[in-house]
PDB file of C-alpha atoms in Angstrom:
ATOM      1  CA  MET A  75     124.428 122.353  76.496  1.00  0.00           C
ATOM      2  CA  SER A  76     125.200 124.161  73.338  1.00  0.00           C
ATOM      3  CA  GLU A  77     122.074 122.974  71.388  1.00  0.00           C
ATOM      4  CA  PRO A  78     118.745 122.544  72.876  1.00  0.00           C
ATOM      5  CA  GLN A  79     117.229 118.971  72.847  1.00  0.00           C
ATOM      6  CA  PHE A  80     113.797 120.268  71.597  1.00  0.00           C
ATOM      7  CA  GLU A  81     112.779 123.088  69.357  1.00  0.00           C
ATOM      8  CA  ARG A  82     109.665 123.860  70.966  1.00  0.00           C
ATOM      9  CA  LEU A  83     108.220 122.613  74.370  1.00  0.00           C
ATOM     10  CA  ALA A  84     104.727 123.171  75.052  1.00  0.00           C
ATOM     11  CA  LEU A  85     103.590 122.943  78.603  1.00  0.00           C
ATOM     12  CA  ILE A  86      99.859 122.475  79.182  1.00  0.00           C
ATOM     13  CA  GLY A  87      99.301 123.537  82.845  1.00  0.00           C
ATOM     14  CA  ILE A  88     101.857 125.836  84.585  1.00  0.00           C
ATOM     15  CA  GLY A  89     101.726 124.849  88.318  1.00  0.00           C
ATOM     16  CA  LEU A  90     104.264 123.742  90.562  1.00  0.00           C
ATOM     17  CA  ILE A  91     105.647 120.982  88.084  1.00  0.00           C
ATOM     18  CA  GLY A  92     104.995 122.924  85.007  1.00  0.00           C
ATOM     19  CA  SER A  93     106.444 126.040  86.087  1.00  0.00           C
ATOM     20  CA  SER A  94     109.489 124.044  87.405  1.00  0.00           C
ATOM     21  CA  ILE A  95     109.935 122.601  84.018  1.00  0.00           C
ATOM     22  CA  ALA A  96     109.910 125.931  82.243  1.00  0.00           C
ATOM     23  CA  ARG A  97     112.320 127.174  84.579  1.00  0.00           C
ATOM     24  CA  VAL A  98     114.921 124.377  84.250  1.00  0.00           C
ATOM     25  CA  ALA A  99     114.394 124.268  80.317  1.00  0.00           C
ATOM     26  CA  ARG A 100     115.214 128.030  80.220  1.00  0.00           C
ATOM     27  CA  GLU A 101     118.244 127.677  82.556  1.00  0.00           C
ATOM     28  CA  ARG A 102     119.669 124.781  81.125  1.00  0.00           C
ATOM     29  CA  ASN A 103     118.832 125.334  77.216  1.00  0.00           C
ATOM     30  CA  LEU A 104     116.694 122.283  76.856  1.00  0.00           C
ATOM     31  CA  ALA A 105     114.221 123.801  74.474  1.00  0.00           C
ATOM     32  CA  ARG A 106     114.693 126.524  72.111  1.00  0.00           C
ATOM     33  CA  GLU A 107     111.151 127.721  72.617  1.00  0.00           C
ATOM     34  CA  ILE A 108     108.719 127.407  75.336  1.00  0.00           C
ATOM     35  CA  VAL A 109     104.936 127.696  75.146  1.00  0.00           C
ATOM     36  CA  VAL A 110     102.641 127.900  78.236  1.00  0.00           C
ATOM     37  CA  SER A 111      99.213 127.250  78.033  1.00  0.00           C
ATOM     38  CA  THR A 112      96.535 126.983  80.937  1.00  0.00           C
ATOM     39  CA  ARG A 113      92.742 127.473  81.006  1.00  0.00           C
ATOM     40  CA  SER A 114      93.027 130.449  83.568  1.00  0.00           C
ATOM     41  CA  ALA A 115      93.556 133.840  82.018  1.00  0.00           C
ATOM     42  CA  GLU A 116      94.840 135.017  85.306  1.00  0.00           C
ATOM     43  CA  THR A 117      97.088 132.196  85.666  1.00  0.00           C
ATOM     44  CA  LEU A 118      98.623 132.707  82.165  1.00  0.00           C
ATOM     45  CA  THR A 119      99.024 136.396  82.895  1.00  0.00           C
ATOM     46  CA  ARG A 120     101.024 135.634  86.062  1.00  0.00           C
ATOM     47  CA  ALA A 121     103.077 132.986  84.120  1.00  0.00           C
ATOM     48  CA  GLU A 122     103.876 135.729  81.601  1.00  0.00           C
ATOM     49  CA  GLU A 123     104.850 138.111  84.480  1.00  0.00           C
ATOM     50  CA  LEU A 124     107.251 135.587  85.754  1.00  0.00           C
ATOM     51  CA  ASP A 125     108.781 135.160  82.113  1.00  0.00           C
ATOM     52  CA  LEU A 126     108.168 131.363  82.134  1.00  0.00           C
ATOM     53  CA  GLY A 127     107.718 131.033  78.327  1.00  0.00           C
ATOM     54  CA  ASP A 128     108.151 132.693  75.093  1.00  0.00           C
ATOM     55  CA  ARG A 129     104.430 132.425  73.863  1.00  0.00           C
ATOM     56  CA  TYR A 130     101.243 132.043  75.973  1.00  0.00           C
ATOM     57  CA  CYS A 131      98.006 130.493  74.649  1.00  0.00           C
ATOM     58  CA  LEU A 132      94.735 129.976  76.481  1.00  0.00           C
ATOM     59  CA  ASP A 133      93.924 127.507  73.681  1.00  0.00           C
ATOM     60  CA  ALA A 134      95.898 124.341  74.233  1.00  0.00           C
ATOM     61  CA  GLY A 135      95.442 123.104  70.676  1.00  0.00           C
ATOM     62  CA  GLU A 136      97.079 126.257  69.542  1.00  0.00           C
ATOM     63  CA  ALA A 137      99.989 125.936  72.101  1.00  0.00           C
ATOM     64  CA  VAL A 138     100.933 122.384  70.793  1.00  0.00           C
ATOM     65  CA  GLU A 139     101.239 123.529  67.277  1.00  0.00           C
ATOM     66  CA  GLY A 140     104.648 122.592  65.939  1.00  0.00           C
ATOM     67  CA  ALA A 141     105.833 121.445  69.398  1.00  0.00           C
ATOM     68  CA  ASP A 142     108.287 118.458  69.323  1.00  0.00           C
ATOM     69  CA  LEU A 143     107.711 117.957  73.055  1.00  0.00           C
ATOM     70  CA  VAL A 144     104.406 118.329  74.827  1.00  0.00           C
ATOM     71  CA  VAL A 145     104.088 117.787  78.626  1.00  0.00           C
ATOM     72  CA  LEU A 146     100.624 117.518  80.139  1.00  0.00           C
ATOM     73  CA  CYS A 147     101.013 119.194  83.371  1.00  0.00           C
ATOM     74  CA  VAL A 148      97.385 118.846  84.662  1.00  0.00           C
ATOM     75  CA  PRO A 149      95.595 116.932  87.163  1.00  0.00           C
ATOM     76  CA  VAL A 150      95.419 113.259  86.317  1.00  0.00           C
ATOM     77  CA  GLY A 151      91.562 113.347  85.890  1.00  0.00           C
ATOM     78  CA  ALA A 152      91.956 116.022  83.172  1.00  0.00           C
ATOM     79  CA  ASN A 153      94.407 114.380  80.881  1.00  0.00           C
ATOM     80  CA  GLY A 154      91.865 112.656  78.652  1.00  0.00           C
ATOM     81  CA  ALA A 155      89.859 116.010  77.974  1.00  0.00           C
ATOM     82  CA  VAL A 156      93.142 117.650  77.097  1.00  0.00           C
ATOM     83  CA  ALA A 157      94.419 114.954  74.988  1.00  0.00           C
ATOM     84  CA  LYS A 158      91.221 115.136  73.149  1.00  0.00           C
ATOM     85  CA  TRP A 159      91.461 118.778  72.882  1.00  0.00           C
ATOM     86  CA  ILE A 160      95.063 118.869  71.646  1.00  0.00           C
ATOM     87  CA  ALA A 161      95.016 115.544  69.305  1.00  0.00           C
ATOM     88  CA  PRO A 162      94.269 117.506  65.956  1.00  0.00           C
ATOM     89  CA  SER A 163      97.017 119.995  66.424  1.00  0.00           C
ATOM     90  CA  LEU A 164      99.820 117.431  67.459  1.00  0.00           C
ATOM     91  CA  SER A 165     102.628 117.232  65.032  1.00  0.00           C
ATOM     92  CA  PRO A 166     103.978 113.887  63.707  1.00  0.00           C
ATOM     93  CA  GLY A 167     107.068 112.942  65.337  1.00  0.00           C
ATOM     94  CA  ALA A 168     106.300 114.749  68.522  1.00  0.00           C
ATOM     95  CA  ILE A 169     106.587 113.158  71.846  1.00  0.00           C
ATOM     96  CA  LEU A 170     103.681 113.508  74.172  1.00  0.00           C
ATOM     97  CA  THR A 171     104.054 112.933  77.965  1.00  0.00           C
ATOM     98  CA  ASP A 172     102.642 113.829  81.313  1.00  0.00           C
ATOM     99  CA  VAL A 173     103.745 114.284  84.995  1.00  0.00           C
ATOM    100  CA  GLY A 174     100.743 112.688  86.774  1.00  0.00           C
ATOM    101  CA  SER A 175     101.347 110.449  89.753  1.00  0.00           C
ATOM    102  CA  THR A 176      98.995 107.782  88.482  1.00  0.00           C
ATOM    103  CA  LYS A 177      99.959 105.970  85.130  1.00  0.00           C
ATOM    104  CA  LYS A 178      97.482 103.340  84.253  1.00  0.00           C
ATOM    105  CA  SER A 179      94.434 105.817  84.320  1.00  0.00           C
ATOM    106  CA  VAL A 180      96.563 108.167  82.148  1.00  0.00           C
ATOM    107  CA  VAL A 181      97.127 105.667  79.564  1.00  0.00           C
ATOM    108  CA  ASP A 182      93.567 104.754  79.507  1.00  0.00           C
ATOM    109  CA  GLN A 183      92.447 108.294  79.112  1.00  0.00           C
ATOM    110  CA  VAL A 184      95.149 109.588  76.649  1.00  0.00           C
ATOM    111  CA  ARG A 185      95.958 106.732  74.390  1.00  0.00           C
ATOM    112  CA  PRO A 186      92.564 106.880  72.426  1.00  0.00           C
ATOM    113  CA  HIS A 187      93.297 110.206  71.343  1.00  0.00           C
ATOM    114  CA  VAL A 188      96.947 109.973  70.362  1.00  0.00           C
ATOM    115  CA  PRO A 189      97.288 110.398  66.467  1.00  0.00           C
ATOM    116  CA  ASN A 190      99.429 107.907  64.555  1.00  0.00           C
ATOM    117  CA  GLY A 191     103.046 109.197  64.288  1.00  0.00           C
ATOM    118  CA  VAL A 192     102.893 110.758  67.789  1.00  0.00           C
ATOM    119  CA  HIS A 193     104.991 109.178  70.522  1.00  0.00           C
ATOM    120  CA  PHE A 194     103.094 108.850  73.720  1.00  0.00           C
ATOM    121  CA  ILE A 195     105.301 108.061  76.719  1.00  0.00           C
ATOM    122  CA  PRO A 196     103.729 108.591  80.033  1.00  0.00           C
ATOM    123  CA  GLY A 197     106.015 110.024  82.714  1.00  0.00           C
ATOM    124  CA  HIS A 198     106.065 110.805  86.464  1.00  0.00           C
ATOM    125  CA  PRO A 199     108.807 113.072  87.992  1.00  0.00           C
ATOM    126  CA  ILE A 200     108.642 112.175  91.745  1.00  0.00           C
ATOM    127  CA  ALA A 201     109.373 115.556  93.063  1.00  0.00           C
ATOM    128  CA  GLY A 202     107.176 118.297  94.610  1.00  0.00           C
ATOM    129  CA  THR A 203     106.491 120.403  97.586  1.00  0.00           C
ATOM    130  CA  GLU A 204     102.779 121.250  99.124  1.00  0.00           C
ATOM    131  CA  GLN A 205     103.073 124.530  97.193  1.00  0.00           C
ATOM    132  CA  SER A 206     101.063 125.114  93.842  1.00  0.00           C
ATOM    133  CA  GLY A 207     100.711 127.607  91.040  1.00  0.00           C
ATOM    134  CA  PRO A 208     103.379 129.236  88.749  1.00  0.00           C
ATOM    135  CA  ASP A 209     105.016 130.924  91.666  1.00  0.00           C
ATOM    136  CA  ALA A 210     105.816 127.697  93.388  1.00  0.00           C
ATOM    137  CA  GLY A 211     108.112 126.345  90.837  1.00  0.00           C
ATOM    138  CA  PHE A 212     111.897 126.440  90.918  1.00  0.00           C
ATOM    139  CA  SER A 213     114.651 125.289  88.560  1.00  0.00           C
ATOM    140  CA  THR A 214     116.238 122.671  90.858  1.00  0.00           C
ATOM    141  CA  LEU A 215     113.107 120.810  91.970  1.00  0.00           C
ATOM    142  CA  PHE A 216     114.034 117.589  89.943  1.00  0.00           C
ATOM    143  CA  ASP A 217     117.687 117.616  90.940  1.00  0.00           C
ATOM    144  CA  ASN A 218     118.537 114.147  92.158  1.00  0.00           C
ATOM    145  CA  ARG A 219     115.085 113.103  92.020  1.00  0.00           C
ATOM    146  CA  TRP A 220     113.644 110.105  90.092  1.00  0.00           C
ATOM    147  CA  CYS A 221     111.530 110.397  87.050  1.00  0.00           C
ATOM    148  CA  ILE A 222     109.596 107.267  86.103  1.00  0.00           C
ATOM    149  CA  LEU A 223     108.847 106.617  82.411  1.00  0.00           C
ATOM    150  CA  THR A 224     106.184 103.947  81.583  1.00  0.00           C
ATOM    151  CA  PRO A 225     106.432 103.403  77.890  1.00  0.00           C
ATOM    152  CA  GLU A 226     104.120 100.937  76.230  1.00  0.00           C
ATOM    153  CA  GLN A 227     105.335  97.985  74.318  1.00  0.00           C
ATOM    154  CA  GLY A 228     106.313  98.999  70.692  1.00  0.00           C
ATOM    155  CA  VAL A 229     106.987 102.621  71.374  1.00  0.00           C
ATOM    156  CA  ASP A 230     109.873 104.264  69.518  1.00  0.00           C
ATOM    157  CA  ALA A 231     113.032 103.587  71.486  1.00  0.00           C
ATOM    158  CA  ALA A 232     114.769 106.782  70.047  1.00  0.00           C
ATOM    159  CA  ALA A 233     111.866 108.948  71.368  1.00  0.00           C
ATOM    160  CA  THR A 234     111.916 107.201  74.628  1.00  0.00           C
ATOM    161  CA  GLU A 235     115.611 107.947  74.990  1.00  0.00           C
ATOM    162  CA  LYS A 236     115.225 111.485  74.013  1.00  0.00           C
ATOM    163  CA  LEU A 237     112.703 112.014  76.613  1.00  0.00           C
ATOM    164  CA  SER A 238     114.972 110.432  79.179  1.00  0.00           C
ATOM    165  CA  ALA A 239     117.768 112.809  78.072  1.00  0.00           C
ATOM    166  CA  PHE A 240     115.370 115.663  78.728  1.00  0.00           C
ATOM    167  CA  TRP A 241     114.708 114.430  82.241  1.00  0.00           C
ATOM    168  CA  ARG A 242     118.301 114.006  82.873  1.00  0.00           C
ATOM    169  CA  GLY A 243     118.803 117.351  81.638  1.00  0.00           C
ATOM    170  CA  CYS A 244     116.398 118.585  84.228  1.00  0.00           C
ATOM    171  CA  GLY A 245     118.480 116.995  86.843  1.00  0.00           C
ATOM    172  CA  SER A 246     116.558 113.550  87.190  1.00  0.00           C
ATOM    173  CA  ASN A 247     117.537 110.095  87.576  1.00  0.00           C
ATOM    174  CA  VAL A 248     115.544 108.151  84.896  1.00  0.00           C
ATOM    175  CA  ASP A 249     113.935 104.569  85.538  1.00  0.00           C
ATOM    176  CA  MET A 250     111.359 102.646  83.270  1.00  0.00           C
ATOM    177  CA  MET A 251     108.500 100.960  84.825  1.00  0.00           C
ATOM    178  CA  ASP A 252     105.295  98.994  83.910  1.00  0.00           C
ATOM    179  CA  ALA A 253     102.398 101.482  84.508  1.00  0.00           C
ATOM    180  CA  ASP A 254     100.492  99.036  86.600  1.00  0.00           C
ATOM    181  CA  HIS A 255     103.583  98.424  88.741  1.00  0.00           C
ATOM    182  CA  HIS A 256     104.186 102.179  89.102  1.00  0.00           C
ATOM    183  CA  ASP A 257     100.600 102.749  90.580  1.00  0.00           C
ATOM    184  CA  LEU A 258     101.425 100.055  93.166  1.00  0.00           C
ATOM    185  CA  VAL A 259     104.621 101.351  94.105  1.00  0.00           C
ATOM    186  CA  LEU A 260     103.469 104.965  94.257  1.00  0.00           C
ATOM    187  CA  ALA A 261     100.490 104.059  96.271  1.00  0.00           C
ATOM    188  CA  ILE A 262     102.673 102.990  99.190  1.00  0.00           C
ATOM    189  CA  VAL A 263     105.442 105.683  98.868  1.00  0.00           C
ATOM    190  CA  SER A 264     103.230 108.617  98.034  1.00  0.00           C
ATOM    191  CA  HIS A 265      99.395 108.156  97.944  1.00  0.00           C
ATOM    192  CA  LEU A 266      98.990 106.217 101.214  1.00  0.00           C
ATOM    193  CA  PRO A 267     101.252 108.696 103.365  1.00  0.00           C
ATOM    194  CA  HIS A 268      99.289 111.765 101.779  1.00  0.00           C
ATOM    195  CA  LEU A 269      95.976 110.056 102.803  1.00  0.00           C
ATOM    196  CA  ILE A 270      97.068 109.207 106.351  1.00  0.00           C
ATOM    197  CA  ALA A 271      98.150 112.873 106.552  1.00  0.00           C
ATOM    198  CA  TYR A 272      94.999 114.215 105.475  1.00  0.00           C
ATOM    199  CA  ASN A 273      93.107 111.886 107.791  1.00  0.00           C
ATOM    200  CA  ILE A 274      95.278 112.724 110.891  1.00  0.00           C
ATOM    201  CA  VAL A 275      94.956 116.274 110.193  1.00  0.00           C
ATOM    202  CA  GLY A 276      91.362 115.904 109.812  1.00  0.00           C
ATOM    203  CA  THR A 277      90.847 114.093 113.057  1.00  0.00           C
ATOM    204  CA  ALA A 278      92.607 116.708 114.853  1.00  0.00           C
ATOM    205  CA  ASP A 279      90.419 119.429 113.434  1.00  0.00           C
ATOM    206  CA  ASP A 280      87.444 117.173 114.418  1.00  0.00           C
ATOM    207  CA  LEU A 281      88.291 116.669 117.961  1.00  0.00           C
ATOM    208  CA  ALA A 282      85.932 118.591 120.229  1.00  0.00           C
ATOM    209  CA  THR A 283      88.308 118.398 123.265  1.00  0.00           C
ATOM    210  CA  VAL A 284      91.058 120.064 121.533  1.00  0.00           C
ATOM    211  CA  THR A 285      90.672 123.573 119.991  1.00  0.00           C
ATOM    212  CA  LYS A 286      92.292 124.558 116.808  1.00  0.00           C
ATOM    213  CA  SER A 287      94.447 126.927 118.650  1.00  0.00           C
ATOM    214  CA  GLU A 288      95.853 124.213 120.878  1.00  0.00           C
ATOM    215  CA  VAL A 289      96.683 121.973 117.806  1.00  0.00           C
ATOM    216  CA  ILE A 290      98.496 124.893 116.152  1.00  0.00           C
ATOM    217  CA  LYS A 291     100.252 126.119 119.262  1.00  0.00           C
ATOM    218  CA  TYR A 292     101.603 122.688 120.519  1.00  0.00           C
ATOM    219  CA  SER A 293     102.209 121.097 117.115  1.00  0.00           C
ATOM    220  CA  ALA A 294     105.336 118.924 117.566  1.00  0.00           C
ATOM    221  CA  SER A 295     107.491 117.926 114.601  1.00  0.00           C
ATOM    222  CA  GLY A 296     105.460 114.854 113.662  1.00  0.00           C
ATOM    223  CA  PHE A 297     102.135 116.626 113.398  1.00  0.00           C
ATOM    224  CA  ARG A 298     103.938 119.545 111.459  1.00  0.00           C
ATOM    225  CA  ASP A 299     105.340 116.915 108.952  1.00  0.00           C
ATOM    226  CA  PHE A 300     101.567 115.696 108.574  1.00  0.00           C
ATOM    227  CA  THR A 301     100.322 119.307 107.841  1.00  0.00           C
ATOM    228  CA  ARG A 302     102.794 119.844 105.197  1.00  0.00           C
ATOM    229  CA  LEU A 303     101.477 116.735 103.252  1.00  0.00           C
ATOM    230  CA  ALA A 304      97.832 117.732 104.122  1.00  0.00           C
ATOM    231  CA  ALA A 305      98.315 121.195 102.526  1.00  0.00           C
ATOM    232  CA  SER A 306      98.860 119.557  99.035  1.00  0.00           C
ATOM    233  CA  ASP A 307      96.662 120.646  96.294  1.00  0.00           C
ATOM    234  CA  PRO A 308      93.095 119.108  97.037  1.00  0.00           C
ATOM    235  CA  ILE A 309      92.270 118.784  93.291  1.00  0.00           C
ATOM    236  CA  MET A 310      95.358 116.882  92.510  1.00  0.00           C
ATOM    237  CA  TRP A 311      94.795 114.452  95.441  1.00  0.00           C
ATOM    238  CA  ARG A 312      91.345 114.118  94.766  1.00  0.00           C
ATOM    239  CA  ASP A 313      92.036 112.894  91.270  1.00  0.00           C
ATOM    240  CA  VAL A 314      94.974 110.669  92.472  1.00  0.00           C
ATOM    241  CA  CYS A 315      92.483 108.876  94.726  1.00  0.00           C
ATOM    242  CA  LEU A 316      89.703 108.383  92.011  1.00  0.00           C
ATOM    243  CA  ASN A 317      92.363 107.256  89.414  1.00  0.00           C
ATOM    244  CA  ASN A 318      94.496 104.923  91.296  1.00  0.00           C
ATOM    245  CA  LYS A 319      91.624 103.435  93.684  1.00  0.00           C
ATOM    246  CA  ASP A 320      92.551  99.800  93.209  1.00  0.00           C
ATOM    247  CA  ALA A 321      96.210 100.204  94.425  1.00  0.00           C
ATOM    248  CA  ILE A 322      95.221 102.605  97.062  1.00  0.00           C
ATOM    249  CA  LEU A 323      92.624 100.342  98.566  1.00  0.00           C
ATOM    250  CA  GLU A 324      95.041  97.309  98.548  1.00  0.00           C
ATOM    251  CA  MET A 325      97.573  99.525 100.416  1.00  0.00           C
ATOM    252  CA  LEU A 326      94.926 100.860 102.941  1.00  0.00           C
ATOM    253  CA  SER A 327      93.879  97.411 103.696  1.00  0.00           C
ATOM    254  CA  ARG A 328      97.483  96.168 104.298  1.00  0.00           C
ATOM    255  CA  PHE A 329      98.007  99.334 106.328  1.00  0.00           C
ATOM    256  CA  SER A 330      94.948  98.802 108.483  1.00  0.00           C
ATOM    257  CA  GLU A 331      96.127  95.218 109.290  1.00  0.00           C
ATOM    258  CA  ASP A 332      99.484  96.409 110.332  1.00  0.00           C
ATOM    259  CA  LEU A 333      97.880  99.177 112.368  1.00  0.00           C
ATOM    260  CA  SER A 334      95.621  96.641 114.309  1.00  0.00           C
ATOM    261  CA  ALA A 335      98.897  94.600 115.019  1.00  0.00           C
ATOM    262  CA  MET A 336     100.430  97.655 116.548  1.00  0.00           C
ATOM    263  CA  GLN A 337      97.168  98.415 118.445  1.00  0.00           C
ATOM    264  CA  ARG A 338      97.435  94.861 119.962  1.00  0.00           C
ATOM    265  CA  ALA A 339     101.120  95.312 120.881  1.00  0.00           C
ATOM    266  CA  ILE A 340     100.356  98.531 122.759  1.00  0.00           C
ATOM    267  CA  ARG A 341      97.265  96.943 124.549  1.00  0.00           C
ATOM    268  CA  TRP A 342      99.117  93.909 125.612  1.00  0.00           C
ATOM    269  CA  GLY A 343     102.369  95.613 126.555  1.00  0.00           C
ATOM    270  CA  ASP A 344     104.250  93.968 123.999  1.00  0.00           C
ATOM    271  CA  GLY A 345     107.422  96.095 124.085  1.00  0.00           C
ATOM    272  CA  ASP A 346     109.448  93.639 122.170  1.00  0.00           C
ATOM    273  CA  ALA A 347     107.169  93.874 118.985  1.00  0.00           C
ATOM    274  CA  LEU A 348     107.019  97.572 119.325  1.00  0.00           C
ATOM    275  CA  PHE A 349     110.783  97.846 119.634  1.00  0.00           C
ATOM    276  CA  ASP A 350     111.297  95.637 116.635  1.00  0.00           C
ATOM    277  CA  LEU A 351     109.142  97.588 114.523  1.00  0.00           C
ATOM    278  CA  PHE A 352     110.572 100.971 115.444  1.00  0.00           C
ATOM    279  CA  THR A 353     113.945  99.594 114.829  1.00  0.00           C
ATOM    280  CA  ARG A 354     113.101  98.180 111.507  1.00  0.00           C
ATOM    281  CA  THR A 355     111.429 101.566 110.407  1.00  0.00           C
ATOM    282  CA  ARG A 356     114.344 103.365 111.611  1.00  0.00           C
ATOM    283  CA  GLY A 357     116.647 101.679 109.398  1.00  0.00           C
ATOM    284  CA  ILE A 358     114.357 102.624 106.254  1.00  0.00           C
ATOM    285  CA  ARG A 359     114.708 106.180 107.296  1.00  0.00           C
ATOM    286  CA  ARG A 360     118.487 105.718 107.236  1.00  0.00           C
ATOM    287  CA  SER A 361     118.533 104.114 103.912  1.00  0.00           C
ATOM    288  CA  ILE A 362     116.504 106.883 102.381  1.00  0.00           C
ATOM    289  CA  ILE A 363     119.280 109.455 103.591  1.00  0.00           C
ATOM    290  CA  GLU A 364     121.896 107.292 102.311  1.00  0.00           C
ATOM    291  CA  ALA A 365     120.346 107.235  98.892  1.00  0.00           C
ATOM    292  CA  GLY A 366     120.477 111.011  98.835  1.00  0.00           C
ATOM    293  CA  GLN A 367     116.519 111.436  98.860  1.00  0.00           C
ATOM    294  CA  GLU A 368     116.392 113.317 102.088  1.00  0.00           C
ATOM    295  CA  THR A 369     118.367 115.369 104.540  1.00  0.00           C
ATOM    296  CA  ASP A 370     119.875 114.152 107.847  1.00  0.00           C
ATOM    297  CA  ALA A 371     119.767 117.599 109.292  1.00  0.00           C
ATOM    298  CA  PRO A 372     118.094 117.956 112.705  1.00  0.00           C
ATOM    299  CA  ASP A 373     114.378 118.476 112.560  1.00  0.00           C
ATOM    300  CA  PHE A 374     114.592 117.691 108.858  1.00  0.00           C
ATOM    301  CA  GLY A 375     116.487 120.820 108.168  1.00  0.00           C
ATOM    302  CA  ARG A 376     113.859 123.255 109.403  1.00  0.00           C
ATOM    303  CA  ALA A 377     114.999 126.734 110.285  1.00  0.00           C
ATOM    304  CA  GLN A 378     115.236 127.149 113.923  1.00  0.00           C
ATOM    305  CA  PRO A 379     113.896 130.226 115.621  1.00  0.00           C
ATOM    306  CA  LYS A 380     116.611 132.788 116.787  1.00  0.00           C
ATOM    307  CA  THR A 381     117.402 132.863 120.576  1.00  0.00           C
ATOM    308  CA  ASP A 382     119.160 135.641 122.512  1.00  0.00           C
ATOM    309  CA  ASP A 383     122.565 134.762 123.481  1.00  0.00           C
TER     310      ASP A 383
END
């Protein structure tokens, strides 16, 4: 586009999501100036080496001065402290948003610190990898992925549309949702799968009869997929569990009931029940592919080892 949507974009946190926003904003001219802030001097230096911004600040309050878009890219448990830190420096009319995968807890933490005249619009780009840090980002991370915004009642409609346009500029599809409903949806599509992955990989590690070398050597595609999820940032996922515990516990309870039903079907040789379940779930997989949210390449698109002809 010829003119940037925002004059100054301040990114508080520069991990996978923050660095990807910086890259796509620079590449697609979404902001005239990008200011990067993180609490780690080492990480900030690396962000500067990667040329992710135009200015770099250890002081988050300094970073947001004059910014018309401020994006909190920190673990969800840290949003309250960061909001309190930057609140005195936020400019009237600025949009304040975040990228956390829980929304009600972010609202509860951040809302008390938002000055009058600042538009607080929580957000969640549903995109990521198991990698972290400023080197992990890439400009196409958000292409054809969903970004959910959870504006509260009474928030300025023009500000919401401006933030929506920014995320569309990043390549995302944008949807609106109530914060509580968002947390319930993400508990089943994201949080529970990660917790199952962490638990399965932890169980394999604990088994005394299976050595770590055997687990690694004989890893089939299913276990490899679980290890990818289980390699995600432990700080981020600790905070997700603590900040969306009600929805996660509800989904864990439902999952435990369904797992018990599967256990009974296996124990009693109920092949029809197993076949019906596997057929139904296979259909879900096909629907995800048809929606453009996954690849239908063999072995999930993994590169295959070369073999001699």
